[in-house]
Amino acid sequence: MTAVIETTGLTKTYGAVRALDGLSLSIPRGGIYGVLGPNGAGKSTLFRILLGLIRPTGGEVRVLGQHAGDPAVMRRIGSMIETPRFPPYMTARQVLQWLALAHGSKDAAIDAWLDRVGLTEAANRRVRGFSVGMLQRLGVAAALMTKPDLVILDEPTSGMDPPGIQEMRALIRSLADDDGVTIILASHQLLEVQRVCDRVAIFNRGKLAAEGKVSELTAAGERLRLSATPLARIMGVLGDKATLDGDAVLAAVPRAEGPALLRALIEQGVDIDEARWVGADLESVFMAETGPARTPAQVREALHAG
Amino acid sequence: MLADAIRSETYRLLQNRTAVFWSVFFVPFIALALSIAGAFLIKTKAEQLAGELPPGLATSGPLDLGVAFANNAGGLANPGILAFLLIGAATLYAGDYRWETWRLISARNTRPVLMLGKVGVMKILALAAMLVFLLTSSIADIARGLIFDRPFTFSVGISQAADFGLLFVLSFVRVMQFLMISLLAAVFTRSLLAALFIPLVVGVAQFFLGEAAPALGLGPDDWSAQLLMPGLAFDTLKTLIKGGMEASTLPDGVMIKALVSLALWTLVPLGAAIAWFTRQDLSKE
């Protein structure tokens, strides 16, 4: 499995602040890779280094096998960092035409891309009147129209309505599956990431806190959800491995022990309506890796201290 | 790669019709209108007052358009052209900071080439403004000739053609000099207003320095005078090109000093802007 991104001991400091702290990461070619982390975790800093917008303070970084910022490599990358901005006096079509010319692209298929991101009707409107969601769509079209090998998207669905989010998710998925483009995306919408990404990296304070396939990360918190009666008897069998989840019980047992547990419950006279494995969602993994949210009292304390 | 940068910047600038209008068309057409209106006014007033035109205007001699065009070429680096070209320059040089669009294009080319692409487009814009001004000032010459009933001649000799060409190139260099200061101001401050006003402030400061030069003991043959005041260098070279008595009074070796001054004031801001931009953090827009 070849890597599109390789970082070793990557560090970026702004004065006393270490935005990236010795980050070593390998992002494989193909599929959709999610980069998660709380604000200030270093996601945007990593993206800016990958795109040659800023230089690292230390460490190594290679993008598509070359140094970050290498012009030949940059032309193979499409990107959208945060909410994109465009010259306000230009129409959506003119923006794409301008960027296609900047790229030296003769066959950018501008109308096809406007259609693909749902901006055909707004193609001749000036972007100064665009909503955030429309700007996001135009930014995605701008990132993709030059047929890059690698696409970096920072919060691609920010500001979009639910149908727009669904369309964007389908577009991103089709790019990875049908066009073979490697996509790296950052998002705070963990459910979206869980749905669309194949692998994720979780950043915390400039370091890599967790990395792996989404299914592997969430499997660590997998539970057997039992809808059964009487609940008290189930609790008695499972002891502290059981937690109540509404009318059901979540059993913290390894998948291999599932059949034996079900047999034992039936022998105890438990009437099982439904038993199914439920994974932990990405949000629980995220919270476990980045620490719990601070309480209002902790926030007040931090403010007084700072 | 440079062709891509120039093509895309030209395309973008052409979509900004407001900037193109103010930079290229406003001054020439206002100057044309004022010139024709002024000629009519003078003629009317003169006829009312004395029934004759003032001396100099009432000449019955022919108007040599060849000489007039050459003189017009020498006047292309005028404050009106310079000030209004800065609108286009500020838009072109600082627009990507203003609209936070550097990150859209910085991945598509090398930074020096992106900057040189902008300079290339600015050269085209400056040439367009100068050519439009040359056209309208020539129309104004013809109109004034018609208003004052002067016959026309058109002497086209090697001398006039050479004067015209040299004065046009000299004016172009002078215009680009200001535009390079605008470039450096845009890159250094990331501000559209700074790109617009800093060259004006530099120009005004140089004007006052020029006025104070005799009092400061600075003569045209001083290196310091030529290097501090590119306007003086421009005037020196213009005088040398036109020749005549005034040119013969200039000291020997002043041409080299003036050329060095013009070259430094053009190339140093350009080099500094590219060097600064190459290492600039473009994520802070």
XYZ file of C-alpha atoms in Angstrom:
591
model
C 0.000 0.000 0.000
C 1.724 3.221 -1.177
C 1.297 6.415 0.787
C 0.180 9.744 -0.654
C 1.245 11.582 2.484
C 4.183 10.687 4.722
C 5.163 12.840 7.663
C 7.934 12.113 10.122
C 8.360 14.165 13.275
C 6.522 17.056 11.657
C 6.559 20.149 13.838
C 5.155 23.623 13.418
C 5.421 26.265 16.079
C 3.896 29.736 16.236
C 5.875 31.474 18.946
C 5.354 29.382 22.055
C 2.441 27.445 20.559
C 3.189 24.033 19.051
C 0.490 23.580 16.415
C 2.075 20.291 15.302
C 4.224 18.377 17.736
C 6.345 15.694 16.070
C 3.533 14.301 13.949
C 4.309 11.042 12.157
C 1.557 9.928 9.842
C 1.163 7.856 6.709
C -1.959 8.287 4.601
C -2.495 5.475 2.095
C -3.372 5.975 -1.547
C -7.036 5.491 -2.431
C -10.226 5.897 -0.462
C -11.361 8.653 1.848
C -9.241 9.571 4.838
C -10.708 11.620 7.657
C -8.659 13.945 9.828
C -10.370 14.702 13.106
C -9.541 16.730 16.139
C -10.796 19.550 18.294
C -10.141 23.134 17.314
C -6.418 23.857 17.527
C -5.465 20.197 17.221
C -3.306 20.891 14.171
C -5.523 19.736 11.281
C -5.522 22.994 9.354
C -1.821 23.498 10.045
C -1.106 20.084 8.519
C -3.200 20.930 5.457
C -1.475 24.279 5.013
C 1.923 22.584 5.140
C 0.804 19.928 2.644
C -0.354 22.678 0.282
C 2.864 24.675 0.607
C 1.084 27.656 2.164
C 3.368 27.534 5.199
C 6.646 25.790 5.953
C 7.142 23.341 8.816
C 9.442 24.257 11.677
C 10.885 20.762 11.735
C 10.463 17.202 10.521
C 9.858 15.679 7.116
C 6.820 15.726 4.905
C 6.336 14.122 1.524
C 3.284 14.545 -0.663
C 2.808 12.108 -3.551
C 6.433 11.143 -3.042
C 7.804 14.684 -3.355
C 8.511 17.549 -0.994
C 5.444 19.540 0.045
C 5.134 22.695 -1.996
C 6.866 21.212 -5.047
C 5.065 22.917 -7.977
C 4.786 19.692 -9.960
C 3.094 18.002 -7.020
C 0.877 20.966 -6.226
C -0.671 20.758 -9.666
C -1.795 17.194 -8.856
C -3.632 18.326 -5.719
C -7.078 19.859 -5.466
C -7.927 21.593 -2.237
C -10.479 23.577 -0.354
C -9.351 24.995 2.960
C -12.107 26.384 5.167
C -14.866 28.402 3.510
C -13.477 29.379 0.116
C -13.522 33.005 -0.997
C -13.625 34.270 -4.547
C -13.359 37.654 -6.268
C -16.877 38.993 -5.614
C -17.312 40.569 -9.041
C -16.993 37.232 -10.857
C -19.732 34.742 -11.651
C -19.432 31.084 -10.690
C -18.626 30.155 -14.280
C -16.007 32.898 -14.544
C -14.375 31.732 -11.320
C -13.938 28.225 -12.684
C -12.740 29.560 -16.036
C -10.188 31.760 -14.275
C -8.880 28.881 -12.153
C -8.774 26.547 -15.144
C -6.640 29.099 -16.996
C -4.398 29.457 -13.944
C -3.922 25.711 -14.008
C -3.194 25.678 -17.726
C -6.149 23.380 -18.205
C -7.694 23.374 -21.662
C -10.520 20.901 -21.027
C -11.821 21.728 -17.577
C -15.455 20.803 -18.444
C -16.690 23.745 -16.438
C -20.390 23.274 -17.130
C -20.183 19.610 -16.183
C -18.596 20.510 -12.840
C -21.139 23.239 -12.164
C -23.808 20.635 -12.780
C -22.079 18.063 -10.589
C -22.037 20.407 -7.582
C -25.564 21.683 -8.254
C -24.687 25.220 -9.350
C -25.940 25.180 -12.947
C -28.744 27.620 -12.224
C -26.390 29.966 -10.379
C -23.605 29.682 -12.972
C -23.992 33.242 -14.222
C -24.632 34.880 -10.854
C -21.906 36.919 -9.191
C -20.451 35.103 -6.197
C -20.890 38.134 -3.935
C -24.509 36.995 -3.454
C -23.700 33.347 -2.762
C -24.574 31.630 0.515
C -21.854 29.809 2.460
C -23.168 26.512 1.133
C -22.966 27.719 -2.470
C -19.426 28.945 -1.898
C -18.561 25.509 -0.518
C -19.971 23.846 -3.626
C -18.048 26.184 -5.895
C -14.904 25.555 -3.850
C -15.332 21.819 -4.271
C -15.811 22.219 -8.034
C -12.682 24.397 -8.161
C -10.737 21.739 -6.266
C -11.883 18.882 -8.461
C -12.178 20.197 -11.998
C -8.495 19.760 -12.836
C -8.756 16.013 -12.160
C -6.268 15.873 -9.279
C -4.808 12.664 -7.852
C -5.251 13.927 -4.314
C -7.987 16.140 -2.917
C -7.783 17.903 0.433
C -11.069 19.214 1.775
C -11.424 21.130 5.012
C -15.028 21.084 6.255
C -16.535 20.483 2.797
C -20.130 20.378 4.055
C -19.935 23.370 6.361
C -22.921 25.665 5.855
C -24.788 23.218 3.637
C -28.391 22.144 4.092
C -29.160 18.415 4.645
C -29.868 17.629 0.956
C -26.666 19.453 0.039
C -24.712 17.440 2.592
C -26.140 14.229 1.177
C -25.229 15.271 -2.384
C -21.730 16.250 -1.313
C -21.247 12.958 0.500
C -22.326 11.063 -2.634
C -20.012 13.183 -4.792
C -17.022 12.581 -2.523
C -17.757 8.866 -2.369
C -18.078 8.607 -6.157
C -14.801 10.456 -6.660
C -13.015 7.949 -4.461
C -14.790 4.864 -5.769
C -15.270 5.672 -9.457
C -12.477 8.124 -10.265
C -9.821 6.620 -7.971
C -9.067 9.958 -6.319
C -7.557 9.905 -2.826
C -9.522 12.266 -0.617
C -8.405 13.666 2.705
C -11.065 15.566 4.566
C -11.357 17.271 7.893
C -14.689 17.739 9.542
C -16.225 18.294 12.931
C -19.321 16.404 11.833
C -18.316 13.024 13.188
C -21.377 11.197 11.941
C -20.578 12.407 8.416
C -16.999 11.249 8.776
C -18.085 7.861 10.060
C -20.414 7.473 7.095
C -18.057 8.535 4.357
C -14.476 7.811 5.469
C -12.555 4.567 5.191
C -9.812 5.493 7.647
C -9.398 8.310 10.136
C -6.674 9.978 12.142
C -7.580 11.726 15.375
C -5.347 14.646 16.323
C -5.023 16.116 19.771
C -2.740 19.015 20.666
C -0.657 18.601 17.525
C -0.105 14.882 18.024
C -1.630 11.766 16.559
C -3.977 10.325 19.176
C -5.460 7.450 17.152
C -5.363 6.180 13.592
C -6.959 3.326 11.710
C -9.945 2.026 9.799
C -13.204 3.483 11.027
C -14.569 -0.039 11.538
C -11.527 -1.015 13.641
C -11.647 2.070 15.816
C -15.334 1.765 16.498
C -15.122 -2.020 17.004
C -13.097 -1.454 20.159
C -16.239 -0.125 21.784
C -18.544 -2.761 20.304
C -21.444 -3.948 22.504
C -24.099 -6.696 22.232
C -27.480 -5.000 22.451
C -30.115 -7.258 23.951
C -33.857 -6.595 23.892
C -34.995 -9.184 26.345
C -36.950 -9.860 29.528
C -36.612 -9.925 32.421
C -33.924 -7.303 32.533
C -33.047 -8.023 36.127
C -32.026 -11.578 35.273
C -29.793 -10.372 32.433
C -28.170 -7.864 34.741
C -27.591 -10.655 37.191
C -25.805 -12.810 34.590
C -23.672 -9.990 33.176
C -22.873 -8.093 36.355
C -20.789 -4.979 35.712
C -20.454 -5.819 32.016
C -24.032 -4.640 31.479
C -25.397 -1.163 31.062
C -28.992 -0.163 30.502
C -29.859 1.468 27.166
C -33.536 2.367 27.362
C -35.505 -0.876 27.346
C -32.447 -2.847 26.305
C -29.147 -3.910 27.808
C -25.715 -3.287 26.319
C -23.341 -6.145 27.068
C -19.618 -5.372 26.963
C -18.365 -8.745 25.820
C -16.002 -9.733 23.006
C -17.710 -10.830 19.797
C -16.326 -14.361 20.219
C -18.149 -14.777 23.534
C -21.514 -13.693 22.091
C -22.986 -17.128 21.265
C -22.015 -18.549 24.669
C -23.590 -15.570 26.422
C -26.850 -16.006 24.493
C -26.943 -19.717 25.373
C -26.336 -18.913 29.034
C -29.131 -16.334 29.079
C -31.594 -18.717 27.457
C -30.650 -21.378 30.012
C -31.399 -18.815 32.739
C -34.890 -18.415 31.322
C -34.349 -15.080 29.637
C -36.720 -14.393 26.752
C -34.656 -12.712 23.989
C -36.559 -10.622 21.421
C -33.505 -9.241 19.615
C -29.733 -9.428 19.902
C -27.416 -7.395 17.687
C -23.916 -6.011 17.758
C -23.653 -2.254 17.907
C -20.374 -0.432 17.401
C -19.293 2.539 19.344
C -19.802 5.617 17.219
C -16.884 7.761 16.162
C -17.961 10.421 18.601
C -17.254 8.158 21.596
C -13.881 7.191 20.147
C -13.146 10.857 19.490
C -14.095 11.900 23.005
C -12.080 9.055 24.497
C -8.985 10.102 22.546
C -9.242 13.853 22.955
C -10.562 14.028 26.483
C -14.002 14.892 27.774
C -15.554 18.242 27.221
C -14.780 20.668 30.027
C -17.473 21.469 32.499
C -18.615 25.091 32.818
C -16.746 25.238 36.148
C -13.523 24.051 34.456
C -13.969 26.637 31.698
C -14.448 29.389 34.316
C -11.370 28.152 36.166
C -9.302 28.158 32.973
C -10.460 31.676 32.139
C -9.514 32.945 35.599
C -6.138 31.209 35.382
C -5.438 32.517 31.871
C 3.696 28.374 -16.813
C 4.166 32.160 -17.052
C 1.739 32.173 -19.972
C -0.862 30.445 -17.759
C -0.380 33.051 -15.041
C -0.697 35.949 -17.488
C -3.698 34.402 -19.229
C -5.593 33.782 -15.997
C -4.772 37.194 -14.499
C -5.790 38.930 -17.717
C -9.051 37.017 -17.760
C -9.766 37.926 -14.150
C -8.876 41.593 -14.625
C -11.138 41.855 -17.656
C -14.076 40.701 -15.525
C -13.444 43.649 -13.213
C -14.763 46.306 -15.582
C -14.735 49.022 -12.925
C -10.989 48.688 -12.391
C -10.309 48.555 -16.142
C -12.432 51.664 -16.759
C -10.750 53.777 -14.092
C -7.261 52.541 -14.982
C -7.391 52.778 -18.756
C -10.217 54.963 -19.972
C -11.082 57.596 -17.387
C -8.061 59.899 -17.572
C -7.625 59.878 -21.384
C -11.270 60.674 -22.068
C -11.546 63.289 -19.334
C -8.340 64.878 -20.647
C -9.740 64.823 -24.191
C -13.017 66.388 -23.112
C -11.286 69.077 -21.036
C -8.828 69.837 -23.816
C -11.526 70.342 -26.443
C -13.767 72.282 -24.055
C -10.799 74.437 -23.027
C -9.918 75.190 -26.658
C -13.497 76.207 -27.393
C -13.595 78.386 -24.290
C -10.323 80.129 -25.115
C -11.387 80.765 -28.677
C -14.786 82.113 -27.637
C -13.340 84.339 -24.908
C -10.546 85.597 -27.131
C -12.971 86.474 -29.891
C -15.256 88.226 -27.389
C -12.423 90.209 -25.807
C -10.358 91.326 -28.758
C -11.711 89.664 -31.797
C -8.387 87.883 -32.074
C -6.797 84.845 -30.533
C -4.004 85.291 -27.990
C -0.465 85.216 -29.341
C 0.727 81.646 -29.750
C -2.752 80.297 -30.287
C -3.531 82.570 -33.169
C -0.553 81.326 -35.116
C -1.283 80.734 -38.728
C 1.594 78.312 -38.964
C 0.899 74.651 -39.582
C 0.555 72.178 -36.721
C 3.110 69.368 -37.145
C 1.338 66.283 -35.908
C 4.543 64.215 -36.055
C 6.193 66.512 -33.536
C 3.003 66.690 -31.476
C 2.774 62.881 -31.247
C 6.402 62.646 -30.119
C 5.737 65.253 -27.444
C 2.623 63.366 -26.365
C 4.705 60.206 -25.965
C 6.956 62.095 -23.567
C 3.957 63.177 -21.502
C 2.460 59.746 -20.976
C 3.910 59.305 -17.488
C 1.746 62.138 -16.208
C 0.262 62.201 -12.686
C -3.256 61.469 -13.994
C -2.219 58.287 -15.787
C -0.049 57.215 -12.840
C -2.680 57.843 -10.183
C -5.496 56.069 -11.986
C -3.353 53.152 -13.142
C -2.741 52.512 -9.466
C -6.401 51.511 -9.141
C -5.773 48.610 -11.502
C -2.431 47.873 -9.886
C -3.889 47.756 -6.379
C -6.702 45.481 -7.562
C -4.307 43.183 -9.356
C -1.534 43.081 -6.765
C -3.523 43.168 -3.524
C -6.806 41.603 -4.689
C -5.740 38.102 -3.705
C -5.048 39.283 -0.153
C -8.259 41.319 -0.076
C -10.476 38.471 -1.306
C -8.416 35.686 0.317
C -7.875 33.961 -2.995
C -4.140 33.314 -2.895
C -4.676 29.768 -1.686
C -6.833 29.096 -4.752
C -4.067 29.928 -7.184
C -0.855 29.428 -5.221
C -1.158 25.665 -5.718
C -1.357 26.091 -9.482
C 1.999 27.722 -10.198
C 5.280 28.719 -8.574
C 5.195 31.873 -6.514
C 7.731 33.884 -8.553
C 5.820 33.010 -11.717
C 2.512 34.049 -10.125
C 4.043 37.395 -9.227
C 5.647 37.843 -12.645
C 2.296 36.982 -14.203
C 0.696 39.865 -12.335
C 3.493 42.203 -13.415
C 3.048 41.019 -17.002
C -0.656 41.829 -16.928
C 0.063 45.184 -15.331
C 2.438 45.950 -18.193
C -0.360 45.201 -20.633
C -2.749 47.416 -18.665
C -0.198 50.242 -18.507
C 0.471 49.964 -22.240
C -3.265 50.030 -22.911
C -3.712 53.145 -20.763
C -0.769 54.844 -22.456
C -1.933 53.978 -25.956
C -5.473 55.183 -25.222
C -4.047 58.391 -23.785
C -1.784 58.788 -26.813
C -4.784 58.326 -29.081
C -6.992 60.781 -27.211
C -4.221 63.375 -26.869
C -3.589 63.104 -30.612
C -7.320 63.561 -31.238
C -7.159 66.564 -28.921
C -4.249 68.001 -30.948
C -6.212 67.603 -34.166
C -9.346 69.052 -32.556
C -7.424 72.069 -31.256
C -5.913 72.562 -34.713
C -9.378 72.519 -36.257
C -10.804 74.869 -33.615
C -8.007 77.380 -34.172
C -8.058 76.914 -37.946
C -4.457 75.757 -38.159
C -3.278 73.743 -41.150
C -1.743 70.325 -40.503
C 1.530 68.809 -41.535
C 2.896 65.396 -40.612
C 6.635 65.153 -40.700
C 7.738 61.594 -40.264
C 11.488 61.424 -40.230
C 13.848 59.010 -38.556
C 14.426 61.649 -35.908
C 10.731 62.033 -35.021
C 10.199 58.263 -35.072
C 13.216 57.727 -32.839
C 12.114 60.478 -30.437
C 8.609 59.039 -30.330
C 9.867 55.497 -29.666
C 12.402 56.500 -27.029
C 10.001 58.824 -25.220
C 7.300 56.167 -25.244
C 9.673 53.561 -23.769
C 10.939 56.065 -21.199
C 7.388 56.956 -20.137
C 6.550 53.273 -19.910
C 9.529 52.619 -17.624
C 8.515 55.569 -15.450
C 4.961 54.234 -15.162
C 6.189 50.721 -14.340
C 8.449 52.198 -11.668
C 5.420 53.449 -9.761
C 3.610 50.196 -10.336
C 6.537 48.252 -8.858
C 6.306 50.357 -5.694
C 2.624 49.467 -5.606
C 3.542 45.786 -5.974
C 5.988 45.919 -3.097
C 3.465 47.782 -0.927
C 0.771 45.193 -1.734
C 2.942 42.200 -0.913
C 4.478 43.743 2.173
C 1.264 45.114 3.727
C -1.323 42.770 2.112
C -3.474 45.877 1.813
C -5.321 47.233 -1.198
C -5.286 50.765 0.173
C -1.559 50.635 0.824
C -0.968 49.445 -2.736
C -2.968 52.439 -3.921
C -1.639 55.194 -1.673
C 1.982 54.320 -0.846
C 3.202 54.956 -4.432
C 1.325 58.274 -4.391
C 2.979 59.249 -1.112
C 6.389 58.239 -2.505
C 5.681 60.296 -5.630
C 4.649 63.366 -3.641
C 7.681 63.013 -1.378
C 9.961 62.833 -4.404
C 8.273 65.908 -5.869
C 8.920 67.957 -2.732
C 12.458 66.610 -2.538
C 12.943 67.783 -6.109
C 11.658 71.242 -5.193
C 14.020 71.380 -2.241
C 16.986 69.927 -4.127
C 18.657 73.262 -5.057
C 18.395 74.416 -1.453
C 19.949 71.145 -0.350
C 22.796 71.640 -2.782
C 21.741 68.731 -4.979
C 22.412 69.219 -8.678
C 21.290 66.956 -11.532
C 24.793 65.536 -11.867
C 24.880 64.301 -8.260
C 24.529 60.548 -7.839
C 22.452 61.097 -4.701
C 20.024 63.404 -6.511
C 19.535 60.994 -9.404
C 19.181 57.964 -7.133
C 16.799 59.629 -4.669
C 14.632 61.230 -7.339
C 13.735 58.947 -10.220
C 11.493 61.779 -11.440
C 14.636 63.846 -11.970
C 16.237 60.902 -13.780
C 13.156 60.662 -15.989
C 13.241 64.393 -16.785
C 16.981 64.210 -17.489
C 16.574 61.394 -19.984
C 13.572 63.105 -21.586
C 15.639 66.244 -22.101
C 18.501 64.243 -23.585
C 16.140 62.489 -26.012
C 14.550 65.757 -27.140
C 18.011 67.317 -27.587
C 18.416 71.009 -28.267
C 19.874 73.732 -26.075
C 18.565 72.370 -22.807
C 20.194 68.989 -23.403
C 23.529 70.592 -24.175
C 23.598 72.230 -20.738
C 23.417 68.865 -18.924
C 26.701 67.643 -17.435
C 28.584 64.709 -18.954
C 27.808 61.278 -17.540
C 24.390 62.260 -16.249
C 22.685 59.838 -18.615
C 24.301 56.817 -16.967
C 23.261 58.056 -13.525
C 19.692 58.579 -14.711
C 19.541 55.157 -16.334
C 20.878 53.489 -13.177
C 18.302 55.366 -11.100
C 15.412 54.271 -13.296
C 16.644 50.677 -13.367
C 17.096 50.533 -9.590
C 13.697 52.065 -8.833
C 12.075 49.502 -11.137
C 14.002 46.330 -10.390
C 14.661 46.642 -6.661
C 10.954 46.843 -5.657
C 10.175 43.977 -8.042
C 12.954 41.784 -6.650
C 12.052 42.618 -3.061
C 8.377 41.858 -3.671
C 9.154 38.469 -5.238
C 11.644 37.577 -2.495
C 9.162 38.510 0.235
C 6.248 36.781 -1.471
C 8.207 33.555 -1.976
C 8.541 33.093 1.791
C 5.208 34.618 2.776
C 2.703 32.707 4.891
C -0.283 32.685 2.571
C -2.577 31.052 5.087
C -2.869 34.421 6.858
C -4.836 36.367 4.280
